[in-house]
Tab-separated table of C-alpha atoms and ligand atoms in Angstrom:
chain	number	residue	atom	x	y	z
A	10	MET	CA	-17.309	18.001	47.379
A	11	LEU	CA	-20.698	18.875	48.194
A	12	SER	CA	-19.792	21.588	50.036
A	13	LEU	CA	-17.973	23.316	47.061
A	14	TYR	CA	-21.399	22.201	45.248
A	15	GLU	CA	-23.262	24.397	47.724
A	16	LYS	CA	-20.886	27.215	47.117
A	17	LEU	CA	-21.659	27.091	43.853
A	18	GLY	CA	-25.240	26.994	44.300
A	19	ILE	CA	-26.473	23.464	44.078
A	20	SER	CA	-28.359	21.934	46.828
A	21	ARG	CA	-27.866	18.671	48.593
A	22	GLN	CA	-31.129	17.377	47.497
A	23	THR	CA	-30.155	18.608	43.943
A	24	TYR	CA	-27.060	16.936	43.965
A	25	ASP	CA	-28.309	13.533	45.289
A	26	PHE	CA	-30.730	13.393	42.577
A	27	GLY	CA	-28.355	13.432	40.124
A	28	ALA	CA	-26.106	10.991	42.047
A	29	GLU	CA	-28.805	8.625	41.707
A	30	ILE	CA	-29.325	9.112	37.754
A	31	LEU	CA	-25.811	8.478	37.150
A	32	LYS	CA	-25.673	5.334	39.113
A	33	GLY	CA	-27.763	3.712	36.113
A	34	LEU	CA	-25.417	5.309	33.112
A	35	LYS	CA	-22.298	3.430	34.486
A	36	SER	CA	-22.247	1.149	31.890
A	37	ARG	CA	-23.208	3.931	29.138
A	38	PHE	CA	-20.463	5.816	30.095
A	39	GLU	CA	-17.881	2.717	29.787
A	40	THR	CA	-19.056	2.527	26.354
A	41	ILE	CA	-18.312	6.040	25.483
A	42	ASP	CA	-15.237	5.914	27.119
A	43	GLU	CA	-13.897	3.214	24.948
A	44	VAL	CA	-15.039	4.823	21.635
A	45	ALA	CA	-12.877	7.617	22.825
A	46	GLU	CA	-10.020	5.516	23.585
A	47	TYR	CA	-10.111	4.090	20.247
A	48	ASN	CA	-10.532	7.442	18.698
A	49	GLN	CA	-7.793	8.793	20.498
A	50	LEU	CA	-5.504	6.048	18.880
A	51	LYS	CA	-6.929	6.796	15.392
A	52	VAL	CA	-5.928	10.706	16.060
A	53	LEU	CA	-2.335	9.523	17.718
A	54	GLN	CA	-1.707	7.188	14.818
A	55	ALA	CA	-2.652	9.653	12.128
A	56	MET	CA	-0.324	12.125	13.504
A	57	GLN	CA	2.680	10.019	14.165
A	58	LYS	CA	2.120	8.471	10.644
A	59	ASN	CA	2.484	11.810	9.070
A	60	GLN	CA	5.520	12.896	11.429
A	61	VAL	CA	4.159	15.810	13.056
A	62	SER	CA	6.762	17.820	14.102
A	63	GLU	CA	7.618	20.846	15.872
A	64	ALA	CA	8.289	22.980	12.974
A	65	CYS	CA	4.758	21.885	11.749
A	66	LEU	CA	3.441	24.066	14.831
A	67	LEU	CA	4.986	27.480	12.958
A	68	GLY	CA	3.202	29.596	11.172
A	69	THR	CA	3.286	31.286	7.711
A	70	THR	CA	2.442	34.885	6.247
A	71	GLY	CA	1.216	36.155	3.318
A	72	TYR	CA	0.872	33.636	0.476
A	73	GLY	CA	1.459	30.892	2.690
A	74	TYR	CA	3.648	28.794	0.049
A	75	ASN	CA	5.101	25.457	1.340
A	76	ASP	CA	3.266	25.761	4.810
A	77	LEU	CA	4.301	22.423	6.304
A	78	GLY	CA	2.309	22.647	9.420
A	79	ARG	CA	-0.987	23.417	7.043
A	80	ASP	CA	-0.091	20.747	4.706
A	81	THR	CA	0.805	18.099	7.301
A	82	LEU	CA	-2.782	18.847	9.341
A	83	GLU	CA	-4.548	18.189	6.153
A	84	ALA	CA	-2.744	15.014	5.567
A	85	VAL	CA	-3.576	13.850	9.270
A	86	TYR	CA	-7.465	14.797	8.550
A	87	ALA	CA	-6.895	12.946	5.663
A	88	ASP	CA	-5.765	9.783	7.610
A	89	VAL	CA	-8.492	10.068	10.402
A	90	PHE	CA	-11.132	10.093	7.905
A	91	HIS	CA	-9.481	7.632	5.645
A	92	THR	CA	-9.862	9.796	2.922
A	93	GLU	CA	-7.371	10.731	-0.317
A	94	ASP	CA	-7.188	14.598	0.816
A	95	ALA	CA	-8.692	17.077	2.847
A	96	LEU	CA	-9.137	20.836	3.244
A	97	VAL	CA	-8.476	22.281	6.889
A	98	ARG	CA	-8.218	26.268	6.917
A	99	PRO	CA	-8.927	29.181	9.322
A	100	GLN	CA	-10.088	30.695	6.034
A	101	ILE	CA	-13.449	28.503	6.083
A	102	THR	CA	-15.016	31.170	8.510
A	103	CYS	CA	-17.555	28.280	9.853
A	104	GLY	CA	-19.652	25.047	9.164
A	105	THR	CA	-22.199	26.720	7.021
A	106	HIS	CA	-19.176	28.317	4.390
A	107	ALA	CA	-17.496	24.830	4.608
A	108	LEU	CA	-20.917	23.232	3.564
A	109	ALA	CA	-21.384	26.157	0.840
A	110	LEU	CA	-17.905	25.692	-0.305
A	111	ALA	CA	-18.221	22.092	-1.110
A	112	LEU	CA	-21.517	22.464	-2.774
A	113	MET	CA	-20.780	25.469	-4.853
A	114	SER	CA	-17.227	23.693	-5.969
A	115	ASN	CA	-18.715	20.788	-6.846
A	116	LEU	CA	-21.929	21.579	-8.829
A	117	ARG	CA	-21.917	23.302	-12.196
A	118	PRO	CA	-25.102	25.083	-13.604
A	119	GLY	CA	-27.659	22.757	-14.835
A	120	ASP	CA	-26.709	20.221	-12.471
A	121	GLU	CA	-29.408	18.881	-9.738
A	122	LEU	CA	-28.628	18.727	-5.916
A	123	LEU	CA	-30.727	16.013	-4.036
A	124	SER	CA	-31.302	15.699	-0.361
A	125	PRO	CA	-32.764	12.488	0.743
A	126	VAL	CA	-33.275	12.835	4.050
A	127	GLY	CA	-35.494	16.058	4.255
A	128	LYS	CA	-34.760	19.690	4.705
A	129	PRO	CA	-31.584	20.600	5.398
A	130	TYR	CA	-30.136	22.470	8.178
A	131	ASP	CA	-31.554	26.430	8.545
A	132	THR	CA	-28.546	28.144	7.293
A	133	LEU	CA	-28.271	26.029	3.879
A	134	GLU	CA	-31.612	26.930	2.654
A	135	GLU	CA	-30.183	30.474	1.634
A	136	VAL	CA	-27.348	28.783	0.199
A	137	ILE	CA	-29.196	26.174	-1.903
A	138	GLY	CA	-31.818	28.835	-2.589
A	139	ILE	CA	-34.724	27.357	-1.198
A	140	ARG	CA	-35.020	30.572	0.616
A	141	PRO	CA	-34.077	32.990	-1.992
A	142	SER	CA	-31.009	34.420	-1.416
A	143	ARG	CA	-28.118	36.871	-3.156
A	144	GLY	CA	-25.453	34.244	-4.483
A	145	SER	CA	-27.391	31.050	-3.892
A	146	LEU	CA	-27.214	27.820	-6.322
A	147	ALA	CA	-30.327	28.601	-7.604
A	148	GLU	CA	-29.062	31.601	-8.929
A	149	TYR	CA	-26.376	29.699	-10.984
A	150	GLY	CA	-28.741	27.464	-12.453
A	151	ILE	CA	-28.473	24.891	-10.202
A	152	THR	CA	-31.582	22.770	-8.639
A	153	TYR	CA	-32.730	21.538	-5.790
A	154	ARG	CA	-34.826	18.454	-4.972
A	155	GLN	CA	-35.881	16.789	-1.767
A	156	VAL	CA	-37.153	13.590	-0.598
A	157	ASP	CA	-38.361	13.914	3.108
A	158	LEU	CA	-38.152	11.051	5.244
A	159	LEU	CA	-40.953	8.575	6.030
A	160	PRO	CA	-43.198	9.468	9.173
A	161	ASP	CA	-41.207	6.748	11.124
A	162	GLY	CA	-37.709	8.386	10.181
A	163	ALA	CA	-37.072	5.578	7.528
A	164	PHE	CA	-35.796	6.576	4.157
A	165	ASP	CA	-38.235	6.850	1.245
A	166	TYR	CA	-36.641	4.548	-0.946
A	167	GLU	CA	-39.072	4.662	-3.477
A	168	GLU	CA	-39.428	8.371	-4.164
A	169	ILE	CA	-35.709	8.607	-3.658
A	170	ARG	CA	-35.355	6.582	-6.612
A	171	LYS	CA	-37.557	8.396	-8.428
A	172	ALA	CA	-35.922	11.645	-7.612
A	173	ILE	CA	-32.448	10.548	-9.055
A	174	ASN	CA	-32.122	11.695	-12.926
A	175	ASP	CA	-29.613	12.550	-15.393
A	176	ARG	CA	-29.066	15.955	-13.799
A	177	THR	CA	-28.420	14.671	-10.013
A	178	LYS	CA	-24.898	15.347	-9.378
A	179	LEU	CA	-24.571	15.501	-6.006
A	180	VAL	CA	-26.467	13.988	-2.937
A	181	THR	CA	-26.276	16.061	0.651
A	182	ILE	CA	-26.912	13.932	3.414
A	183	GLN	CA	-27.052	15.720	7.036
A	184	ARG	CA	-25.936	13.218	9.938
A	185	SER	CA	-27.032	15.232	12.998
A	186	LYS	CA	-30.968	16.175	13.369
A	187	GLY	CA	-29.852	19.677	14.267
A	188	TYR	CA	-32.673	21.664	15.334
A	189	GLN	CA	-35.316	19.100	13.963
A	190	THR	CA	-37.248	16.277	15.494
A	191	ARG	CA	-36.143	13.676	13.425
A	192	PRO	CA	-33.536	11.034	14.689
A	193	THR	CA	-30.073	11.514	13.732
A	194	LEU	CA	-28.513	9.158	11.551
A	195	SER	CA	-26.280	6.618	12.571
A	196	VAL	CA	-23.199	6.268	10.200
A	197	GLY	CA	-24.406	2.582	9.514
A	198	ARG	CA	-27.580	4.208	8.045
A	199	ILE	CA	-25.819	6.860	6.016
A	200	GLY	CA	-23.931	3.727	4.506
A	201	GLU	CA	-27.067	2.124	3.650
A	202	LEU	CA	-28.617	5.180	2.037
A	203	ILE	CA	-25.023	5.883	-0.058
A	204	ALA	CA	-24.995	2.275	-1.031
A	205	PHE	CA	-28.454	2.460	-2.545
A	206	VAL	CA	-27.908	5.745	-4.082
A	207	LYS	CA	-24.908	4.661	-5.936
A	208	GLN	CA	-26.523	1.643	-6.891
A	209	ILE	CA	-28.789	3.682	-9.065
A	210	LYS	CA	-26.180	6.207	-10.096
A	211	PRO	CA	-22.444	5.293	-9.384
A	212	ASP	CA	-20.655	8.521	-10.207
A	213	VAL	CA	-23.093	10.676	-7.956
A	214	ILE	CA	-21.066	12.664	-5.541
A	215	CYS	CA	-22.639	11.911	-1.989
A	216	MET	CA	-21.264	14.678	0.486
A	217	VAL	CA	-22.258	14.333	4.405
A	218	ASP	CA	-22.917	17.386	6.552
A	219	ASN	CA	-21.014	15.523	9.464
A	220	CYS	CA	-21.350	18.833	12.012
A	221	TYR	CA	-21.823	17.243	15.583
A	222	GLY	CA	-20.989	13.691	14.629
A	223	GLU	CA	-17.522	13.607	14.382
A	224	PHE	CA	-15.579	11.239	17.002
A	225	VAL	CA	-19.374	10.133	18.104
A	226	GLU	CA	-18.811	6.453	16.768
A	227	THR	CA	-15.537	4.510	15.916
A	228	ILE	CA	-16.326	5.035	12.224
A	229	GLU	CA	-17.275	8.294	10.143
A	230	PRO	CA	-19.412	8.615	6.932
A	231	SER	CA	-16.244	8.516	4.972
A	232	ASP	CA	-15.851	4.778	5.953
A	233	VAL	CA	-19.046	3.830	4.597
A	234	GLY	CA	-18.867	5.500	1.468
A	235	ALA	CA	-19.382	9.189	1.383
A	236	ASP	CA	-17.462	11.294	-1.235
A	237	MET	CA	-16.992	14.107	0.993
A	238	VAL	CA	-17.498	14.772	4.808
A	239	VAL	CA	-18.055	18.614	5.779
A	240	GLY	CA	-17.855	20.038	9.246
A	241	SER	CA	-17.206	23.027	11.374
A	242	LEU	CA	-13.808	23.443	13.860
A	243	ILE	CA	-15.910	24.830	16.228
A	244	LYS	CA	-17.618	22.257	16.994
A	245	ASN	CA	-16.475	18.168	18.022
A	246	PRO	CA	-13.250	18.177	15.822
A	247	GLY	CA	-11.743	21.533	17.002
A	248	GLY	CA	-11.627	20.123	20.285
A	249	GLY	CA	-12.417	23.362	22.191
A	250	LEU	CA	-9.546	24.956	21.198
A	251	ALA	CA	-9.960	25.784	17.326
A	252	PRO	CA	-10.889	29.460	17.407
A	253	ILE	CA	-12.249	29.136	13.959
A	254	GLY	CA	-12.271	26.954	10.795
A	255	GLY	CA	-13.953	24.275	8.850
A	256	TYR	CA	-12.718	21.229	6.919
A	257	ILE	CA	-13.799	19.222	3.875
A	258	ALA	CA	-12.390	15.412	3.839
A	259	GLY	CA	-12.799	13.469	0.683
A	260	LYS	CA	-12.015	12.393	-2.816
A	261	LYS	CA	-9.204	14.167	-4.260
A	262	GLU	CA	-10.995	15.763	-7.193
A	263	CYS	CA	-13.675	16.962	-4.562
A	264	VAL	CA	-11.421	18.614	-2.165
A	265	GLU	CA	-9.129	20.321	-5.356
A	266	ASN	CA	-12.278	21.286	-6.600
A	267	ALA	CA	-13.339	23.130	-2.848
A	268	ALA	CA	-9.561	24.585	-2.776
A	269	TYR	CA	-10.016	26.164	-6.088
A	270	ARG	CA	-13.148	27.852	-5.215
A	271	LEU	CA	-11.795	28.873	-2.002
A	272	THR	CA	-8.630	30.576	-2.953
A	273	SER	CA	-8.683	30.859	-6.851
A	274	PRO	CA	-8.603	28.459	-10.019
A	275	GLY	CA	-4.999	27.913	-10.494
A	276	LEU	CA	-3.933	28.312	-6.821
A	277	GLY	CA	-5.749	26.039	-4.925
A	278	LYS	CA	-4.255	24.434	-1.798
A	279	GLU	CA	-0.925	25.952	-2.418
A	280	VAL	CA	-1.885	29.361	-0.948
A	281	GLY	CA	-3.508	30.543	2.367
A	282	ALA	CA	-1.302	31.017	5.378
A	283	SER	CA	-1.868	29.606	8.549
A	284	LEU	CA	-0.681	32.428	10.737
A	285	GLY	CA	-0.361	31.224	14.340
A	286	ILE	CA	-3.625	28.963	14.377
A	287	LEU	CA	-1.845	25.627	13.895
A	288	PRO	CA	-1.027	24.880	17.317
A	289	ASP	CA	-4.996	25.102	18.616
A	290	PHE	CA	-6.016	22.898	15.190
A	291	TYR	CA	-3.502	20.248	16.100
A	292	GLN	CA	-4.049	20.046	20.012
A	293	GLY	CA	-7.775	20.661	19.422
A	294	LEU	CA	-7.837	17.698	17.116
A	295	PHE	CA	-5.724	15.346	19.695
A	296	LEU	CA	-8.364	16.427	22.478
A	297	ALA	CA	-11.415	15.802	20.136
A	298	PRO	CA	-12.361	12.113	21.244
A	299	THR	CA	-12.400	13.075	24.805
A	300	VAL	CA	-13.993	16.149	24.575
A	301	THR	CA	-16.895	14.715	22.330
A	302	ALA	CA	-17.293	11.994	24.840
A	303	SER	CA	-17.553	14.521	27.965
A	304	ALA	CA	-20.601	16.007	25.701
A	305	LEU	CA	-22.239	12.911	24.775
A	306	LYS	CA	-22.018	12.252	28.517
A	307	GLY	CA	-23.465	15.382	29.417
A	308	ALA	CA	-26.161	14.610	26.856
A	309	ILE	CA	-27.105	11.359	28.281
A	310	PHE	CA	-27.427	12.709	31.868
A	311	ALA	CA	-29.596	15.507	30.967
A	312	ALA	CA	-31.828	13.260	29.103
A	313	ASN	CA	-31.895	10.967	31.881
A	314	ILE	CA	-32.563	13.561	34.615
A	315	TYR	CA	-35.537	15.498	32.193
A	316	GLU	CA	-37.115	12.101	31.190
A	317	LYS	CA	-37.316	11.329	34.961
A	318	LEU	CA	-39.142	14.748	35.666
A	319	GLY	CA	-41.480	13.748	33.315
A	320	PHE	CA	-40.524	15.877	30.288
A	321	ALA	CA	-40.163	14.629	26.727
A	322	VAL	CA	-36.665	14.147	25.527
A	323	VAL	CA	-34.975	13.631	22.117
A	324	PRO	CA	-33.222	11.209	22.050
A	325	ASN	CA	-34.807	9.525	24.985
A	326	GLY	CA	-32.650	8.307	27.935
A	327	THR	CA	-31.688	5.058	26.570
A	328	GLU	CA	-31.375	5.311	23.012
A	329	SER	CA	-27.803	5.156	21.248
A	330	ARG	CA	-26.585	8.402	20.268
A	331	HIS	CA	-24.919	9.617	16.837
A	332	ASP	CA	-24.372	13.312	17.992
A	333	ILE	CA	-24.054	15.554	20.847
A	334	ILE	CA	-27.482	17.400	20.794
A	335	GLN	CA	-29.995	16.940	23.330
A	336	ALA	CA	-33.429	18.329	23.006
A	337	VAL	CA	-35.681	18.529	25.899
A	338	THR	CA	-39.250	20.000	25.847
A	339	PHE	CA	-40.391	21.840	28.905
A	340	GLY	CA	-43.778	23.129	27.521
A	341	THR	CA	-43.541	26.503	28.688
A	342	ALA	CA	-41.357	29.839	28.252
A	343	GLU	CA	-40.570	29.767	31.924
A	344	GLY	CA	-39.282	26.519	31.805
A	345	VAL	CA	-36.840	27.313	28.638
A	346	GLU	CA	-35.611	30.322	30.154
A	347	ALA	CA	-34.885	28.816	33.774
A	348	PHE	CA	-33.063	26.154	32.001
A	349	CYS	CA	-30.623	28.390	29.814
A	350	ARG	CA	-30.329	30.936	33.126
A	351	GLY	CA	-29.117	27.581	34.700
A	352	ILE	CA	-26.461	26.785	31.882
A	353	GLN	CA	-25.577	30.402	31.721
A	354	ALA	CA	-24.893	30.525	35.322
A	355	ALA	CA	-22.389	27.478	35.228
A	356	ALA	CA	-20.154	29.065	32.077
A	357	PRO	CA	-16.525	29.820	33.156
A	358	VAL	CA	-17.085	33.185	31.234
A	359	ASP	CA	-19.775	35.438	31.516
A	360	SER	CA	-21.747	33.150	34.505
A	361	HIS	CA	-22.894	36.396	35.867
A	362	VAL	CA	-25.029	37.284	32.939
A	363	THR	CA	-28.426	36.789	32.607
A	364	PRO	CA	-29.690	35.554	29.021
A	365	GLU	CA	-32.563	37.173	27.512
A	366	PRO	CA	-34.986	35.706	24.745
A	367	TRP	CA	-34.369	38.523	21.630
A	368	ASP	CA	-35.152	38.888	18.262
A	369	MET	CA	-32.472	36.958	16.090
A	370	PRO	CA	-32.133	37.860	12.865
A	371	GLY	CA	-33.497	34.711	10.370
A	372	TYR	CA	-36.084	33.395	12.956
A	373	ASP	CA	-39.644	34.035	13.355
A	374	ALA	CA	-39.931	33.999	17.222
A	375	LYS	CA	-37.506	35.348	19.870
A	376	VAL	CA	-34.501	33.274	20.712
A	377	ILE	CA	-32.976	32.654	24.082
A	378	MET	CA	-29.187	31.484	24.263
A	379	ALA	CA	-26.832	30.593	26.910
A	380	ALA	CA	-23.325	30.360	25.813
A	381	GLY	CA	-20.208	31.565	28.550
A	382	ALA	CA	-17.621	30.168	26.135
A	383	PHE	CA	-14.175	30.755	25.425
A	384	VAL	CA	-14.639	30.491	21.691
A	385	SER	CA	-17.576	32.996	20.885
A	386	GLY	CA	-20.446	30.979	19.496
A	387	SER	CA	-18.434	27.467	20.017
A	388	SER	CA	-21.351	24.599	20.575
A	389	ILE	CA	-18.444	22.223	21.353
A	390	GLU	CA	-18.462	24.281	24.965
A	391	LEU	CA	-21.421	24.032	27.222
A	392	SER	CA	-24.279	25.958	25.460
A	393	ALA	CA	-27.964	25.831	25.017
A	394	ASP	CA	-30.478	27.499	23.329
A	395	GLY	CA	-34.475	27.831	22.589
A	396	PRO	CA	-37.056	29.507	20.626
A	397	ILE	CA	-39.574	30.880	22.524
A	398	LYS	CA	-42.554	29.239	20.681
A	399	PRO	CA	-44.500	26.321	21.177
A	400	PRO	CA	-43.460	23.427	21.829
A	401	TYR	CA	-40.902	25.491	24.106
A	402	ALA	CA	-37.698	22.853	23.735
A	403	VAL	CA	-34.047	23.736	24.289
A	404	TYR	CA	-31.451	22.207	22.368
A	405	PHE	CA	-28.494	21.499	25.165
A	406	GLN	CA	-25.140	20.492	23.911
A	407	GLY	CA	-21.302	20.367	24.418
A	408	GLY	CA	-19.228	20.548	27.963
A	409	LEU	CA	-15.107	20.576	27.429
A	410	THR	CA	-14.920	18.819	30.313
A	411	TRP	CA	-17.661	16.040	31.897
A	412	PRO	CA	-17.098	17.619	35.384
A	413	HIS	CA	-18.498	20.586	33.934
A	414	ALA	CA	-21.271	19.403	31.510
A	415	LYS	CA	-22.507	17.443	34.828
A	416	PHE	CA	-22.245	20.657	36.804
A	417	GLY	CA	-23.949	22.671	34.160
A	418	ILE	CA	-26.919	20.491	34.390
A	419	LEU	CA	-27.148	20.400	37.608
A	420	LYS	CA	-27.111	23.958	37.428
A	421	SER	CA	-30.214	23.855	35.109
A	422	LEU	CA	-32.064	21.925	37.162
A	423	GLN	CA	-31.357	23.824	40.378
A	424	SER	CA	-32.762	26.929	38.239
A	425	LEU	CA	-36.153	25.013	37.802
A	426	ILE	CA	-36.247	24.060	41.064
A	427	ASP	CA	-35.738	27.396	42.465
A	428	GLY	CA	-38.049	28.929	39.929
A	429	LYS	CA	-40.676	26.351	41.339
A	430	ILE	CA	-41.308	24.880	37.838
A	431	VAL	CA	-39.894	21.455	38.948
A	432	GLU	CA	-39.880	19.491	42.239
A	433	ILE	CA	-37.925	16.658	43.152
A	434	GLY	CA	-38.255	14.165	45.929
B	14	PLP	C1	-23.639	23.786	12.943
B	14	PLP	C2	-24.368	23.089	11.801
B	14	PLP	C3	-24.106	23.708	10.324
B	14	PLP	C4	-23.892	24.829	10.335
B	14	PLP	O1	-22.476	25.313	11.078
B	14	PLP	P1	-21.970	26.627	11.660
B	14	PLP	O2	-20.789	27.091	11.768
B	14	PLP	O3	-23.248	27.432	12.622
B	14	PLP	O4	-22.184	27.675	10.093
B	14	PLP	C5	-24.722	22.984	9.682
B	14	PLP	N1	-25.279	21.786	9.811
B	14	PLP	C6	-25.375	21.342	10.822
B	14	PLP	C7	-26.018	19.908	10.986
B	14	PLP	C8	-24.858	21.954	12.099
B	14	PLP	O5	-25.271	21.409	13.368
């Protein structure tokens, strides 16, 4: 084993450093495996109950009327999330599209959208119109209100109560911290927030941006009152196999609204050929619980390694986890770049490529990204990115298998050691 690690560029000292850290993580990894076991059975049960058959793996073309595989997959998703219905389509191009679709189809001119958990994910700013943009909700006369979390991360119940009014139609709750420093919300906390909102206004639609959160716990936000949960298939629920796609699971009316917007009024869920994509959607969902577990183990391993070396990590090494993202603050551009070079060098695809910081559209500083993925841009695969600006933090996530996540983190550490940015032992 060691000689193979050495051939792949990991020194004995680096390997031993990792092995020492791992000794302390046994019981946490056991808990993660138990959650994966539970979720594996949940997915399997949904597949068996809906009688997924060989015929479901075939695709349709053209209009896609009576697409058995597509309709059955949507029933499976609805059962996994314990919702009335679901829309799971390759025509939903990404997570942002799924969220935009859920919002635009369930809000009407004059309605108000409320985020009681602070600023939403960057790309949603243009969807909502926080940053003026063509086609935003704001252009259609849908207003937006936001209540920030309190400095300690708690919900500002008093301000939320004041913000809810006659026009409040939909409340959006982002589960993952995304690329912010606030804590990720547990499903339990999301449930408390939804209960509070519904007690003030029972008919308000509560939507949860579930990106990066699926299968991290045994329950999902739809188990604690969310009317809609929304996410991307090139993150957790696609299991690394889905090459595109998004989902919306929830109340029948909400999902129908989304379907009429995705295709056309009158057509809704009835059209939308699945082409040849369904085997990857089914198999990806089947693998998603264990793939998510691998990514979680990688995040915890990274947190403990870099915490031990004295860097600020969010979440810290011992906190309970509610998504798969790990932030590490290096404090220098060199640290961020060395980390990302290590992750890239660990990839199964494009490992020979050296990532460089570049001016990405929509960002105010250069960003460096490491991703050698089978699916372009997939962040359930081992990946990292960091803006080259203070505090010089990287965001790390994914890993289709635990051995690969482990190797990637050791490779990042080796890169920092070789660059004389950190010292061990
Ligand atoms: C990734 C992500 C999105 C957007 O998904 P894309 O597929 O990148 O468009 C939205 N919200 C959160 C919390 C995310 O992590």
